[in-house]
Amino acid sequence: MASSNWRQTSGLRTWVASFGGSAWTSSHNCSMCFAGTCQWSGLGHHCRGKSSCSQPSNAEGTTVSLALQDCGKSVVATGYPCRKCWHWTLSMLDHDRCGSISGSFGALLERFYSIEPLDRSKIGRSRGISRDGRIRMLEHIDGQPEMWRAIAHHPLNSLFSSQSWTEAVARTYGFKISVSMKGIQNDGKADGAILYCQLSDLRGERIVCGPFSDYCDPLVSDVGTWRELVAPLISLGFPITLRCLSNELPAIDKRFVKVSEAAWHGVDLARPELEIWDSFLAAARQNIRKARRSGVKVRASQELQDLHVFYEMHCHVRKSRYRLLPQPFAFFENLHASFAGNDQLTILLAEVDGSPVAASVFLECRGTLYYKFNASLERSLCPNDLLIWEGIRIGQRRGLKLLDFGASDLDQPGLLRFKRKFATVERRIFRLQFEPEGYLDRRASAVNKTLSSLTYWLTDPSVPDPITQAVGAELYGVFC
């Protein structure tokens, strides 16, 4: 891929094509080499806005702030905030820029892309969403109701691209959710959108579309829109991870490689209750009857204290059965805040003589009931089968069309057998990854090994549960 070239010459401030890259014209000489026609490419040239540029000036003749110089970014004025320090940034050329467009995409910038400037009084938020059909890269979309309404209509929209789920994840882990979106039309609907997070932590720089989600399909319906929307993400120069259930367009993009897959199961709820019951495998019906004979009672709740009862079982199961750290309870609190008020979160507790033996958390979104979390201390009484049946009955009474069982790893045959007893459809979730040519970040492999060792030792039975939970709360965000 050709590198971007920033050319300082006399003339207007415009982007022009330059050997497959891009060029910037300015009326100011380079502050490092003082050449009136300085032209370069690549990140190593000191003229590219590094902190050693002692007197950088922008195309409007103003001086870069000392704070921005310390951040080591920005020499050319564009009016976009710096991703790192959030001072008003002066360059689109560095990969840390909000909305960087470089490389082979630079020549397309003026024609196709217009990165939305952010309001100085609301750093991290867009002033608005254009209706002219151009691509917008919007930073920090919290509190952007117009954006959420614009994508709500899309047929591929799901729980994992909903405002309630996305903002709960963002609040818990401190993620900044962004979107690459094609402009909103007169009917208030966007032509397409890709939700993503740009992460920078112990495991390096990366872009994740739908962090901590079973899947998060790009909301695009044709190849052209997909290529337009993913181009700005690719231009940032970091690995990109997608998990797709229904959208096949990323999978046929040769730049993305399938790195793994998981199973997905669903149950058609748009049928009479007796028909649903008869469609279960015999083992499921037998287990439901056994649970009832054994005195298992199911209680529905939306109370935070009952969510905590589930969480204690959840932590125990993850630690003792799978040797995994638990999510922080703050995540479940945020889900409760986002969904319970709208009657879209239901906790089903299976109890024997008033004591909980299993629990499931269901979330509702766009006519679908999501079987999102489950934990059980006692499996011989088959409480989980009864929880599924009662969840299905609740979904049907509410007029929902589908029960979404979520993702199941293919190396968990017991979980696959359990869901297949009820499911009417089985599909695959594909995990796809783009990696820039020649990209190497040694942090990822080194830190992954360390995190694996820490997880193993901190989930040892001898470690007190509160310690394991506290570590999970601190570290879980880096597992994304």
PDB file of N, CA, C and O in Angstrom, residues 16 61 227 233 417 473:
ATOM      1  N   VAL A  16      -4.702  15.999  -2.693  1.00  0.00           N
ATOM      2  CA  VAL A  16      -4.579  15.594  -4.089  1.00  0.00           C
ATOM      3  C   VAL A  16      -3.955  14.218  -4.156  1.00  0.00           C
ATOM      4  O   VAL A  16      -3.271  13.789  -3.234  1.00  0.00           O
ATOM      5  N   GLY A  61      -1.822  29.347   9.924  1.00  0.00           N
ATOM      6  CA  GLY A  61      -0.822  30.235  10.474  1.00  0.00           C
ATOM      7  C   GLY A  61      -0.774  30.311  11.979  1.00  0.00           C
ATOM      8  O   GLY A  61      -0.039  31.108  12.536  1.00  0.00           O
ATOM      9  N   ARG A 227     -17.453  -1.851   1.634  1.00  0.00           N
ATOM     10  CA  ARG A 227     -16.093  -1.392   1.330  1.00  0.00           C
ATOM     11  C   ARG A 227     -15.911   0.075   1.708  1.00  0.00           C
ATOM     12  O   ARG A 227     -14.846   0.474   2.190  1.00  0.00           O
ATOM     13  N   LEU A 233     -11.580   2.265   8.714  1.00  0.00           N
ATOM     14  CA  LEU A 233     -11.056   1.440   9.797  1.00  0.00           C
ATOM     15  C   LEU A 233      -9.737   0.806   9.396  1.00  0.00           C
ATOM     16  O   LEU A 233      -8.775   0.784  10.171  1.00  0.00           O
ATOM     17  N   ARG A 417     -24.977 -30.137  22.906  1.00  0.00           N
ATOM     18  CA  ARG A 417     -26.072 -31.108  23.056  1.00  0.00           C
ATOM     19  C   ARG A 417     -27.242 -30.487  23.804  1.00  0.00           C
ATOM     20  O   ARG A 417     -28.410 -30.718  23.451  1.00  0.00           O
ATOM     21  N   ALA A 473     -12.477  -8.092  38.030  1.00  0.00           N
ATOM     22  CA  ALA A 473     -12.967  -6.737  37.813  1.00  0.00           C
ATOM     23  C   ALA A 473     -11.874  -5.833  37.249  1.00  0.00           C
ATOM     24  O   ALA A 473     -12.151  -4.934  36.446  1.00  0.00           O
TER      25      ALA A 473
END
